[in-house]
Amino acid sequence: MIFIDSSAWVFGFFVITMISVAILNGANGVYQNSIYGVVADFPPSFTNAIILGNNLCGTFVTLISIFTMLVSKDPQWAAFFYFSVALLVIAACFVSFFMLGRFEFYVHFTEKARRKDTEHEQEEQEEEVISFQRYTEVLKQGWMQMFNVFCVFFVTLTIFPTIMADVKLYRPQGEKYDFFVPENFFAAVTCFLLFNVFATIGSTIANFVQWPNPQTLWIPVVARFALIPAFMFCNYRPLTRSWPVYIESEWIFISLGVVMSVTSGYFSSLGMMYAPRVVDPKNSRIAGMMAAFFLILGICCGILNTFFVSYFIDHLRH
């Protein structure tokens, strides 16, 4: 539909697009939760591999965006290329998922998980009762990690990409743009590329260093909330903001971006890795899926919070 002229049926095109987006995101949510549930039976580094893959994907898409901005000004061909790559990746994931059963490593851990489930389930109980009890038990044991995952993604999605992409280079009126990154690439580099690269680095670090422990992870996670006002007081929405700009330096803005990105990748990986480990082994798969639910919930709430942030900066004077 990229090359179809929709000017004569704009509303119909909009409806079809929204339905497609809803179906795709719903399917993605089910698929992602299922994958987190599957990898919960494996060593923690496999859970982190999903977070790492998400960040690598973002880096790849950003590089494609920058490349197309350099070589082509036609958004239709850029969109065609993006969706073609996405289709190929989805096809590869679909095929690889069914190939997993052929690997001894995968079979070993899944069979081990099934044996644990069989040992702990009581046959005389109804399945609904078992499910309710197990979900309640998982929530009681792992609520702190669910909270950590939610908070990490809430803060991250409040800041990225809405705030970061709308921060402009601060210069006194009349001065020319003089940053080393071209003006039309400023957001692409200092927002999208910076976040995805450093979030990937943060996720990679989590494979080798797991600190703080599950009991104290909430402390730095909650401390990350301070990043939201810090970014708000950069040169965010300069044309409409009612607040003064307290952070004028672009290097402080970039430094804040690095800190936010690394901690996002690192703490999200720790939270997702800890979640299946802090519950009984029989419930690790459920814990992985519940952590994925709170991940998505944090993303949704963070995106919704951007509306309040924008309103606050534009209308609520200090």
PDB file of C-alpha atoms in Angstrom:
ATOM      1  CA  MET A   1       0.000   0.000   0.000  1.00  0.00           C
ATOM      2  CA  ILE A   2       3.048   2.257   0.114  1.00  0.00           C
ATOM      3  CA  PHE A   3       2.760   3.255  -3.534  1.00  0.00           C
ATOM      4  CA  ILE A   4      -1.049   3.501  -3.612  1.00  0.00           C
ATOM      5  CA  ASP A   5      -2.508   6.975  -3.940  1.00  0.00           C
ATOM      6  CA  SER A   6      -4.857   7.260  -0.962  1.00  0.00           C
ATOM      7  CA  SER A   7      -5.750  10.925  -1.404  1.00  0.00           C
ATOM      8  CA  ALA A   8      -9.270  10.006  -2.574  1.00  0.00           C
ATOM      9  CA  TRP A   9     -10.015   7.719   0.390  1.00  0.00           C
ATOM     10  CA  VAL A  10      -8.031   9.162   3.282  1.00  0.00           C
ATOM     11  CA  PHE A  11     -10.415   8.003   6.012  1.00  0.00           C
ATOM     12  CA  GLY A  12     -10.597   4.458   4.655  1.00  0.00           C
ATOM     13  CA  PHE A  13      -6.832   4.309   4.401  1.00  0.00           C
ATOM     14  CA  PHE A  14      -6.559   5.588   7.968  1.00  0.00           C
ATOM     15  CA  VAL A  15      -8.967   2.910   9.244  1.00  0.00           C
ATOM     16  CA  ILE A  16      -7.123   0.130   7.426  1.00  0.00           C
ATOM     17  CA  THR A  17      -3.800   1.405   8.744  1.00  0.00           C
ATOM     18  CA  MET A  18      -5.047   1.586  12.343  1.00  0.00           C
ATOM     19  CA  ILE A  19      -6.538  -1.909  12.161  1.00  0.00           C
ATOM     20  CA  SER A  20      -3.277  -3.233  10.725  1.00  0.00           C
ATOM     21  CA  VAL A  21      -1.261  -1.522  13.454  1.00  0.00           C
ATOM     22  CA  ALA A  22      -3.558  -2.922  16.159  1.00  0.00           C
ATOM     23  CA  ILE A  23      -3.292  -6.459  14.777  1.00  0.00           C
ATOM     24  CA  LEU A  24       0.474  -6.250  14.350  1.00  0.00           C
ATOM     25  CA  ASN A  25       1.078  -4.870  17.831  1.00  0.00           C
ATOM     26  CA  GLY A  26      -1.300  -7.375  19.396  1.00  0.00           C
ATOM     27  CA  ALA A  27       0.492 -10.213  17.648  1.00  0.00           C
ATOM     28  CA  ASN A  28       3.839  -8.755  18.681  1.00  0.00           C
ATOM     29  CA  GLY A  29       2.721  -8.599  22.314  1.00  0.00           C
ATOM     30  CA  VAL A  30       1.612 -12.238  22.303  1.00  0.00           C
ATOM     31  CA  TYR A  31       4.781 -13.343  20.532  1.00  0.00           C
ATOM     32  CA  GLN A  32       7.069 -11.352  22.826  1.00  0.00           C
ATOM     33  CA  ASN A  33       5.385 -12.584  26.002  1.00  0.00           C
ATOM     34  CA  SER A  34       5.569 -16.148  24.736  1.00  0.00           C
ATOM     35  CA  ILE A  35       9.269 -15.815  23.981  1.00  0.00           C
ATOM     36  CA  TYR A  36       9.968 -14.413  27.449  1.00  0.00           C
ATOM     37  CA  GLY A  37       8.074 -17.356  28.891  1.00  0.00           C
ATOM     38  CA  VAL A  38      10.102 -19.833  26.847  1.00  0.00           C
ATOM     39  CA  VAL A  39      13.510 -18.358  27.679  1.00  0.00           C
ATOM     40  CA  ALA A  40      12.643 -18.256  31.389  1.00  0.00           C
ATOM     41  CA  ASP A  41      13.550 -21.961  31.431  1.00  0.00           C
ATOM     42  CA  PHE A  42      17.054 -21.131  30.217  1.00  0.00           C
ATOM     43  CA  PRO A  43      20.029 -19.436  31.906  1.00  0.00           C
ATOM     44  CA  PRO A  44      19.534 -15.690  32.579  1.00  0.00           C
ATOM     45  CA  SER A  45      21.780 -14.629  29.708  1.00  0.00           C
ATOM     46  CA  PHE A  46      19.163 -15.921  27.270  1.00  0.00           C
ATOM     47  CA  THR A  47      16.549 -13.581  28.731  1.00  0.00           C
ATOM     48  CA  ASN A  48      18.990 -10.728  28.315  1.00  0.00           C
ATOM     49  CA  ALA A  49      19.502 -11.737  24.691  1.00  0.00           C
ATOM     50  CA  ILE A  50      15.946 -10.584  23.924  1.00  0.00           C
ATOM     51  CA  ILE A  51      16.552  -7.140  25.430  1.00  0.00           C
ATOM     52  CA  LEU A  52      19.865  -6.966  23.607  1.00  0.00           C
ATOM     53  CA  GLY A  53      18.183  -7.947  20.353  1.00  0.00           C
ATOM     54  CA  ASN A  54      15.580  -5.200  20.746  1.00  0.00           C
ATOM     55  CA  ASN A  55      18.291  -2.594  21.198  1.00  0.00           C
ATOM     56  CA  LEU A  56      20.331  -3.919  18.285  1.00  0.00           C
ATOM     57  CA  CYS A  57      17.215  -3.771  16.148  1.00  0.00           C
ATOM     58  CA  GLY A  58      16.741  -0.119  17.078  1.00  0.00           C
ATOM     59  CA  THR A  59      20.348   0.607  16.170  1.00  0.00           C
ATOM     60  CA  PHE A  60      19.926  -1.124  12.825  1.00  0.00           C
ATOM     61  CA  VAL A  61      16.751   0.810  12.012  1.00  0.00           C
ATOM     62  CA  THR A  62      18.393   4.099  12.974  1.00  0.00           C
ATOM     63  CA  LEU A  63      21.366   3.414  10.727  1.00  0.00           C
ATOM     64  CA  ILE A  64      18.985   2.608   7.876  1.00  0.00           C
ATOM     65  CA  SER A  65      17.163   5.880   8.532  1.00  0.00           C
ATOM     66  CA  ILE A  66      20.388   7.888   8.447  1.00  0.00           C
ATOM     67  CA  PHE A  67      21.519   6.058   5.325  1.00  0.00           C
ATOM     68  CA  THR A  68      18.262   6.730   3.482  1.00  0.00           C
ATOM     69  CA  MET A  69      18.393  10.386   4.522  1.00  0.00           C
ATOM     70  CA  LEU A  70      21.809  10.570   2.907  1.00  0.00           C
ATOM     71  CA  VAL A  71      21.035   8.770  -0.350  1.00  0.00           C
ATOM     72  CA  SER A  72      17.324   9.340  -0.945  1.00  0.00           C
ATOM     73  CA  LYS A  73      14.728  12.009  -0.331  1.00  0.00           C
ATOM     74  CA  ASP A  74      11.813   9.792  -1.347  1.00  0.00           C
ATOM     75  CA  PRO A  75       9.918   8.636   1.789  1.00  0.00           C
ATOM     76  CA  GLN A  76       7.987   6.004  -0.176  1.00  0.00           C
ATOM     77  CA  TRP A  77      11.089   4.059  -1.121  1.00  0.00           C
ATOM     78  CA  ALA A  78      12.455   4.461   2.391  1.00  0.00           C
ATOM     79  CA  ALA A  79       9.229   3.014   3.814  1.00  0.00           C
ATOM     80  CA  PHE A  80       9.304   0.199   1.265  1.00  0.00           C
ATOM     81  CA  PHE A  81      12.828  -0.708   2.325  1.00  0.00           C
ATOM     82  CA  TYR A  82      11.963  -0.585   6.042  1.00  0.00           C
ATOM     83  CA  PHE A  83       8.922  -2.821   5.705  1.00  0.00           C
ATOM     84  CA  SER A  84      10.752  -5.234   3.410  1.00  0.00           C
ATOM     85  CA  VAL A  85      13.482  -5.700   6.001  1.00  0.00           C
ATOM     86  CA  ALA A  86      10.868  -6.126   8.744  1.00  0.00           C
ATOM     87  CA  LEU A  87       9.058  -8.767   6.698  1.00  0.00           C
ATOM     88  CA  LEU A  88      12.261 -10.722   6.156  1.00  0.00           C
ATOM     89  CA  VAL A  89      13.100 -10.588   9.862  1.00  0.00           C
ATOM     90  CA  ILE A  90       9.604 -11.777  10.842  1.00  0.00           C
ATOM     91  CA  ALA A  91       9.857 -14.652   8.383  1.00  0.00           C
ATOM     92  CA  ALA A  92      13.257 -15.603   9.805  1.00  0.00           C
ATOM     93  CA  CYS A  93      11.885 -15.518  13.368  1.00  0.00           C
ATOM     94  CA  PHE A  94       8.899 -17.642  12.372  1.00  0.00           C
ATOM     95  CA  VAL A  95      11.076 -20.297  10.767  1.00  0.00           C
ATOM     96  CA  SER A  96      13.685 -20.282  13.534  1.00  0.00           C
ATOM     97  CA  PHE A  97      11.036 -20.729  16.231  1.00  0.00           C
ATOM     98  CA  PHE A  98       9.949 -24.046  14.744  1.00  0.00           C
ATOM     99  CA  MET A  99      13.554 -25.114  14.255  1.00  0.00           C
ATOM    100  CA  LEU A 100      14.311 -24.792  17.970  1.00  0.00           C
ATOM    101  CA  GLY A 101      12.880 -28.221  18.699  1.00  0.00           C
ATOM    102  CA  ARG A 102      15.693 -29.809  16.709  1.00  0.00           C
ATOM    103  CA  PHE A 103      18.430 -28.508  18.991  1.00  0.00           C
ATOM    104  CA  GLU A 104      19.471 -30.713  21.908  1.00  0.00           C
ATOM    105  CA  PHE A 105      20.232 -27.676  24.053  1.00  0.00           C
ATOM    106  CA  TYR A 106      16.669 -26.391  23.682  1.00  0.00           C
ATOM    107  CA  VAL A 107      15.147 -29.826  24.260  1.00  0.00           C
ATOM    108  CA  HIS A 108      17.235 -30.335  27.401  1.00  0.00           C
ATOM    109  CA  PHE A 109      16.028 -27.183  29.150  1.00  0.00           C
ATOM    110  CA  THR A 110      12.401 -27.446  28.042  1.00  0.00           C
ATOM    111  CA  GLU A 111      12.175 -31.063  29.183  1.00  0.00           C
ATOM    112  CA  LYS A 112      13.793 -30.104  32.467  1.00  0.00           C
ATOM    113  CA  ALA A 113      11.150 -27.411  32.953  1.00  0.00           C
ATOM    114  CA  ARG A 114       8.334 -29.827  32.118  1.00  0.00           C
ATOM    115  CA  ARG A 115       9.593 -32.305  34.711  1.00  0.00           C
ATOM    116  CA  LYS A 116       9.599 -29.584  37.354  1.00  0.00           C
ATOM    117  CA  ASP A 117       6.048 -28.619  36.449  1.00  0.00           C
ATOM    118  CA  THR A 118       4.904 -32.222  36.695  1.00  0.00           C
ATOM    119  CA  GLU A 119       6.534 -32.692  40.081  1.00  0.00           C
ATOM    120  CA  HIS A 120       4.829 -29.666  41.619  1.00  0.00           C
ATOM    121  CA  GLU A 121       1.354 -29.811  40.131  1.00  0.00           C
ATOM    122  CA  GLN A 122      -1.352 -31.586  42.069  1.00  0.00           C
ATOM    123  CA  GLU A 123      -3.513 -33.626  39.773  1.00  0.00           C
ATOM    124  CA  GLU A 124      -6.603 -33.438  41.950  1.00  0.00           C
ATOM    125  CA  GLN A 125      -6.851 -29.655  41.632  1.00  0.00           C
ATOM    126  CA  GLU A 126      -8.687 -28.057  38.760  1.00  0.00           C
ATOM    127  CA  GLU A 127      -6.524 -26.303  36.199  1.00  0.00           C
ATOM    128  CA  GLU A 128      -8.162 -22.915  36.833  1.00  0.00           C
ATOM    129  CA  VAL A 129      -7.406 -23.095  40.551  1.00  0.00           C
ATOM    130  CA  ILE A 130      -3.811 -24.061  39.882  1.00  0.00           C
ATOM    131  CA  SER A 131      -3.364 -21.209  37.446  1.00  0.00           C
ATOM    132  CA  PHE A 132      -4.825 -18.619  39.818  1.00  0.00           C
ATOM    133  CA  GLN A 133      -2.736 -19.844  42.727  1.00  0.00           C
ATOM    134  CA  ARG A 134       0.445 -19.918  40.696  1.00  0.00           C
ATOM    135  CA  TYR A 135      -0.020 -16.435  39.270  1.00  0.00           C
ATOM    136  CA  THR A 136      -0.742 -15.092  42.750  1.00  0.00           C
ATOM    137  CA  GLU A 137       2.311 -16.873  44.106  1.00  0.00           C
ATOM    138  CA  VAL A 138       4.517 -15.490  41.343  1.00  0.00           C
ATOM    139  CA  LEU A 139       3.266 -11.959  41.951  1.00  0.00           C
ATOM    140  CA  LYS A 140       3.965 -12.230  45.681  1.00  0.00           C
ATOM    141  CA  GLN A 141       7.473 -13.540  45.127  1.00  0.00           C
ATOM    142  CA  GLY A 142       8.480 -11.422  42.158  1.00  0.00           C
ATOM    143  CA  TRP A 143       6.528  -8.171  42.500  1.00  0.00           C
ATOM    144  CA  MET A 144       9.685  -6.176  43.158  1.00  0.00           C
ATOM    145  CA  GLN A 145      11.219  -7.205  39.838  1.00  0.00           C
ATOM    146  CA  MET A 146       7.924  -6.515  38.057  1.00  0.00           C
ATOM    147  CA  PHE A 147       8.018  -3.060  39.642  1.00  0.00           C
ATOM    148  CA  ASN A 148      11.618  -2.568  38.509  1.00  0.00           C
ATOM    149  CA  VAL A 149      10.836  -3.559  34.929  1.00  0.00           C
ATOM    150  CA  PHE A 150       7.804  -1.273  34.841  1.00  0.00           C
ATOM    151  CA  CYS A 151       9.707   1.720  36.234  1.00  0.00           C
ATOM    152  CA  VAL A 152      12.679   1.303  33.903  1.00  0.00           C
ATOM    153  CA  PHE A 153      10.506   1.321  30.800  1.00  0.00           C
ATOM    154  CA  PHE A 154       8.189   4.016  32.149  1.00  0.00           C
ATOM    155  CA  VAL A 155      11.102   6.426  32.556  1.00  0.00           C
ATOM    156  CA  THR A 156      12.731   5.364  29.295  1.00  0.00           C
ATOM    157  CA  LEU A 157       9.604   5.754  27.168  1.00  0.00           C
ATOM    158  CA  THR A 158       8.736   9.058  28.818  1.00  0.00           C
ATOM    159  CA  ILE A 159      12.098  10.422  27.691  1.00  0.00           C
ATOM    160  CA  PHE A 160      12.758   8.457  24.512  1.00  0.00           C
ATOM    161  CA  PRO A 161      11.963   9.312  21.852  1.00  0.00           C
ATOM    162  CA  THR A 162       9.455  12.112  22.527  1.00  0.00           C
ATOM    163  CA  ILE A 163      11.545  14.400  24.724  1.00  0.00           C
ATOM    164  CA  MET A 164      14.969  13.588  23.302  1.00  0.00           C
ATOM    165  CA  ALA A 165      13.854  13.991  19.697  1.00  0.00           C
ATOM    166  CA  ASP A 166      12.352  17.406  20.450  1.00  0.00           C
ATOM    167  CA  VAL A 167      15.420  18.835  22.191  1.00  0.00           C
ATOM    168  CA  LYS A 168      17.095  21.380  19.937  1.00  0.00           C
ATOM    169  CA  LEU A 169      20.566  22.851  19.966  1.00  0.00           C
ATOM    170  CA  TYR A 170      20.529  25.892  22.243  1.00  0.00           C
ATOM    171  CA  ARG A 171      22.078  29.038  20.861  1.00  0.00           C
ATOM    172  CA  PRO A 172      21.351  32.710  21.637  1.00  0.00           C
ATOM    173  CA  GLN A 173      19.052  34.292  19.100  1.00  0.00           C
ATOM    174  CA  GLY A 174      20.896  35.262  15.950  1.00  0.00           C
ATOM    175  CA  GLU A 175      23.774  32.806  16.305  1.00  0.00           C
ATOM    176  CA  LYS A 176      24.243  30.196  13.593  1.00  0.00           C
ATOM    177  CA  TYR A 177      24.068  26.454  14.044  1.00  0.00           C
ATOM    178  CA  ASP A 178      27.645  25.328  14.723  1.00  0.00           C
ATOM    179  CA  PHE A 179      27.427  21.784  16.097  1.00  0.00           C
ATOM    180  CA  PHE A 180      29.562  19.152  14.365  1.00  0.00           C
ATOM    181  CA  VAL A 181      26.477  17.025  13.547  1.00  0.00           C
ATOM    182  CA  PRO A 182      24.495  18.532  10.626  1.00  0.00           C
ATOM    183  CA  GLU A 183      21.257  20.116  11.766  1.00  0.00           C
ATOM    184  CA  ASN A 184      18.986  17.729   9.859  1.00  0.00           C
ATOM    185  CA  PHE A 185      20.771  14.777  11.504  1.00  0.00           C
ATOM    186  CA  PHE A 186      20.822  16.190  15.044  1.00  0.00           C
ATOM    187  CA  ALA A 187      17.799  14.242  16.324  1.00  0.00           C
ATOM    188  CA  ALA A 188      18.744  11.075  14.443  1.00  0.00           C
ATOM    189  CA  VAL A 189      22.210  11.030  16.006  1.00  0.00           C
ATOM    190  CA  THR A 190      21.698  12.507  19.496  1.00  0.00           C
ATOM    191  CA  CYS A 191      18.384  10.748  20.098  1.00  0.00           C
ATOM    192  CA  PHE A 192      17.826   7.557  18.133  1.00  0.00           C
ATOM    193  CA  LEU A 193      21.368   6.418  17.393  1.00  0.00           C
ATOM    194  CA  LEU A 194      22.713   7.442  20.791  1.00  0.00           C
ATOM    195  CA  PHE A 195      19.942   5.691  22.698  1.00  0.00           C
ATOM    196  CA  ASN A 196      20.043   2.420  20.799  1.00  0.00           C
ATOM    197  CA  VAL A 197      23.833   2.137  20.782  1.00  0.00           C
ATOM    198  CA  PHE A 198      24.253   2.840  24.488  1.00  0.00           C
ATOM    199  CA  ALA A 199      21.216   0.779  25.492  1.00  0.00           C
ATOM    200  CA  THR A 200      22.851  -2.107  23.639  1.00  0.00           C
ATOM    201  CA  ILE A 201      26.053  -1.477  25.583  1.00  0.00           C
ATOM    202  CA  GLY A 202      24.085  -1.463  28.841  1.00  0.00           C
ATOM    203  CA  SER A 203      22.391  -4.753  28.002  1.00  0.00           C
ATOM    204  CA  THR A 204      25.732  -6.287  27.061  1.00  0.00           C
ATOM    205  CA  ILE A 205      27.284  -5.243  30.373  1.00  0.00           C
ATOM    206  CA  ALA A 206      24.467  -7.059  32.180  1.00  0.00           C
ATOM    207  CA  ASN A 207      25.757 -10.340  30.758  1.00  0.00           C
ATOM    208  CA  PHE A 208      28.980  -9.919  32.726  1.00  0.00           C
ATOM    209  CA  VAL A 209      28.020  -7.812  35.739  1.00  0.00           C
ATOM    210  CA  GLN A 210      24.847  -8.271  37.777  1.00  0.00           C
ATOM    211  CA  TRP A 211      24.818  -5.489  40.344  1.00  0.00           C
ATOM    212  CA  PRO A 212      22.914  -4.465  42.376  1.00  0.00           C
ATOM    213  CA  ASN A 213      21.256  -7.624  43.627  1.00  0.00           C
ATOM    214  CA  PRO A 214      17.517  -8.327  43.263  1.00  0.00           C
ATOM    215  CA  GLN A 215      16.741  -6.870  46.697  1.00  0.00           C
ATOM    216  CA  THR A 216      18.373  -3.482  46.053  1.00  0.00           C
ATOM    217  CA  LEU A 217      17.855  -3.015  42.316  1.00  0.00           C
ATOM    218  CA  TRP A 218      14.853  -0.791  43.022  1.00  0.00           C
ATOM    219  CA  ILE A 219      17.088   1.968  44.448  1.00  0.00           C
ATOM    220  CA  PRO A 220      18.846   3.021  41.200  1.00  0.00           C
ATOM    221  CA  VAL A 221      15.688   2.216  39.234  1.00  0.00           C
ATOM    222  CA  VAL A 222      13.663   4.719  41.259  1.00  0.00           C
ATOM    223  CA  ALA A 223      16.549   7.211  41.125  1.00  0.00           C
ATOM    224  CA  ARG A 224      16.206   7.229  37.312  1.00  0.00           C
ATOM    225  CA  PHE A 225      12.968   9.206  37.687  1.00  0.00           C
ATOM    226  CA  ALA A 226      15.196  12.258  38.238  1.00  0.00           C
ATOM    227  CA  LEU A 227      16.170  12.019  34.575  1.00  0.00           C
ATOM    228  CA  ILE A 228      12.686  13.095  33.473  1.00  0.00           C
ATOM    229  CA  PRO A 229      12.868  16.674  34.855  1.00  0.00           C
ATOM    230  CA  ALA A 230      16.523  16.867  33.808  1.00  0.00           C
ATOM    231  CA  PHE A 231      15.581  16.322  30.166  1.00  0.00           C
ATOM    232  CA  MET A 232      12.553  18.589  30.472  1.00  0.00           C
ATOM    233  CA  PHE A 233      14.803  21.478  31.462  1.00  0.00           C
ATOM    234  CA  CYS A 234      17.031  21.032  28.428  1.00  0.00           C
ATOM    235  CA  ASN A 235      16.061  22.981  25.303  1.00  0.00           C
ATOM    236  CA  TYR A 236      12.939  20.852  24.887  1.00  0.00           C
ATOM    237  CA  ARG A 237      10.110  22.290  22.747  1.00  0.00           C
ATOM    238  CA  PRO A 238      11.848  25.673  22.459  1.00  0.00           C
ATOM    239  CA  LEU A 239       9.079  27.276  20.398  1.00  0.00           C
ATOM    240  CA  THR A 240       6.231  26.526  22.806  1.00  0.00           C
ATOM    241  CA  ARG A 241       7.749  26.016  26.267  1.00  0.00           C
ATOM    242  CA  SER A 242       6.731  28.359  29.075  1.00  0.00           C
ATOM    243  CA  TRP A 243       9.643  27.378  31.317  1.00  0.00           C
ATOM    244  CA  PRO A 244      13.159  28.771  30.951  1.00  0.00           C
ATOM    245  CA  VAL A 245      15.927  26.518  29.668  1.00  0.00           C
ATOM    246  CA  TYR A 246      18.071  25.546  32.642  1.00  0.00           C
ATOM    247  CA  ILE A 247      20.384  23.141  30.793  1.00  0.00           C
ATOM    248  CA  GLU A 248      21.754  24.977  27.770  1.00  0.00           C
ATOM    249  CA  SER A 249      24.779  22.823  26.959  1.00  0.00           C
ATOM    250  CA  GLU A 250      24.285  20.198  24.276  1.00  0.00           C
ATOM    251  CA  TRP A 251      27.074  18.154  25.857  1.00  0.00           C
ATOM    252  CA  ILE A 252      25.180  17.894  29.138  1.00  0.00           C
ATOM    253  CA  PHE A 253      22.124  16.827  27.138  1.00  0.00           C
ATOM    254  CA  ILE A 254      24.183  14.171  25.347  1.00  0.00           C
ATOM    255  CA  SER A 255      25.700  13.031  28.654  1.00  0.00           C
ATOM    256  CA  LEU A 256      22.231  12.684  30.145  1.00  0.00           C
ATOM    257  CA  GLY A 257      21.249  10.694  27.070  1.00  0.00           C
ATOM    258  CA  VAL A 258      24.180   8.338  27.547  1.00  0.00           C
ATOM    259  CA  VAL A 259      23.342   7.812  31.228  1.00  0.00           C
ATOM    260  CA  MET A 260      19.666   7.241  30.495  1.00  0.00           C
ATOM    261  CA  SER A 261      20.400   4.837  27.646  1.00  0.00           C
ATOM    262  CA  VAL A 262      23.016   2.740  29.429  1.00  0.00           C
ATOM    263  CA  THR A 263      20.913   2.458  32.577  1.00  0.00           C
ATOM    264  CA  SER A 264      17.850   1.605  30.505  1.00  0.00           C
ATOM    265  CA  GLY A 265      19.590  -1.294  28.819  1.00  0.00           C
ATOM    266  CA  TYR A 266      21.385  -2.415  31.972  1.00  0.00           C
ATOM    267  CA  PHE A 267      18.571  -2.222  34.520  1.00  0.00           C
ATOM    268  CA  SER A 268      15.929  -3.583  32.146  1.00  0.00           C
ATOM    269  CA  SER A 269      18.165  -6.579  31.506  1.00  0.00           C
ATOM    270  CA  LEU A 270      18.747  -7.110  35.217  1.00  0.00           C
ATOM    271  CA  GLY A 271      15.032  -6.887  35.991  1.00  0.00           C
ATOM    272  CA  MET A 272      14.098  -9.358  33.268  1.00  0.00           C
ATOM    273  CA  MET A 273      16.931 -11.700  34.293  1.00  0.00           C
ATOM    274  CA  TYR A 274      16.081 -11.541  37.988  1.00  0.00           C
ATOM    275  CA  ALA A 275      12.323 -12.081  37.593  1.00  0.00           C
ATOM    276  CA  PRO A 276      12.447 -15.840  36.837  1.00  0.00           C
ATOM    277  CA  ARG A 277      15.172 -16.355  39.454  1.00  0.00           C
ATOM    278  CA  VAL A 278      13.387 -14.892  42.483  1.00  0.00           C
ATOM    279  CA  VAL A 279      10.408 -17.255  42.213  1.00  0.00           C
ATOM    280  CA  ASP A 280      10.153 -21.000  42.646  1.00  0.00           C
ATOM    281  CA  PRO A 281      11.694 -22.879  39.705  1.00  0.00           C
ATOM    282  CA  LYS A 282       8.297 -24.306  38.780  1.00  0.00           C
ATOM    283  CA  ASN A 283       7.023 -20.756  38.228  1.00  0.00           C
ATOM    284  CA  SER A 284       9.952 -19.329  36.279  1.00  0.00           C
ATOM    285  CA  ARG A 285       8.098 -19.436  32.967  1.00  0.00           C
ATOM    286  CA  ILE A 286       5.099 -17.595  34.401  1.00  0.00           C
ATOM    287  CA  ALA A 287       7.428 -15.030  35.992  1.00  0.00           C
ATOM    288  CA  GLY A 288       9.054 -14.385  32.628  1.00  0.00           C
ATOM    289  CA  MET A 289       5.702 -13.769  30.960  1.00  0.00           C
ATOM    290  CA  MET A 290       4.486 -11.548  33.794  1.00  0.00           C
ATOM    291  CA  ALA A 291       7.689  -9.506  33.641  1.00  0.00           C
ATOM    292  CA  ALA A 292       7.098  -9.073  29.906  1.00  0.00           C
ATOM    293  CA  PHE A 293       3.575  -7.854  30.669  1.00  0.00           C
ATOM    294  CA  PHE A 294       4.925  -5.208  33.045  1.00  0.00           C
ATOM    295  CA  LEU A 295       7.501  -4.285  30.409  1.00  0.00           C
ATOM    296  CA  ILE A 296       4.722  -3.546  27.915  1.00  0.00           C
ATOM    297  CA  LEU A 297       2.675  -1.798  30.608  1.00  0.00           C
ATOM    298  CA  GLY A 298       5.647   0.427  31.414  1.00  0.00           C
ATOM    299  CA  ILE A 299       6.047   1.283  27.741  1.00  0.00           C
ATOM    300  CA  CYS A 300       2.368   2.203  27.388  1.00  0.00           C
ATOM    301  CA  CYS A 301       2.288   4.290  30.568  1.00  0.00           C
ATOM    302  CA  GLY A 302       5.549   6.014  29.647  1.00  0.00           C
ATOM    303  CA  ILE A 303       4.187   6.986  26.246  1.00  0.00           C
ATOM    304  CA  LEU A 304       0.996   8.309  27.837  1.00  0.00           C
ATOM    305  CA  ASN A 305       3.058  10.294  30.337  1.00  0.00           C
ATOM    306  CA  THR A 306       4.679  12.228  27.502  1.00  0.00           C
ATOM    307  CA  PHE A 307       1.386  14.072  26.993  1.00  0.00           C
ATOM    308  CA  PHE A 308       1.524  15.330  30.576  1.00  0.00           C
ATOM    309  CA  VAL A 309       5.190  16.281  30.217  1.00  0.00           C
ATOM    310  CA  SER A 310       4.463  18.304  27.081  1.00  0.00           C
ATOM    311  CA  TYR A 311       1.502  20.014  28.729  1.00  0.00           C
ATOM    312  CA  PHE A 312       3.558  20.772  31.829  1.00  0.00           C
ATOM    313  CA  ILE A 313       6.371  22.399  29.859  1.00  0.00           C
ATOM    314  CA  ASP A 314       4.044  24.370  27.593  1.00  0.00           C
ATOM    315  CA  HIS A 315       1.311  25.514  29.969  1.00  0.00           C
ATOM    316  CA  LEU A 316       2.181  25.102  33.660  1.00  0.00           C
ATOM    317  CA  ARG A 317       4.367  28.081  34.386  1.00  0.00           C
ATOM    318  CA  HIS A 318       6.830  28.000  37.259  1.00  0.00           C
TER     319      HIS A 318
END
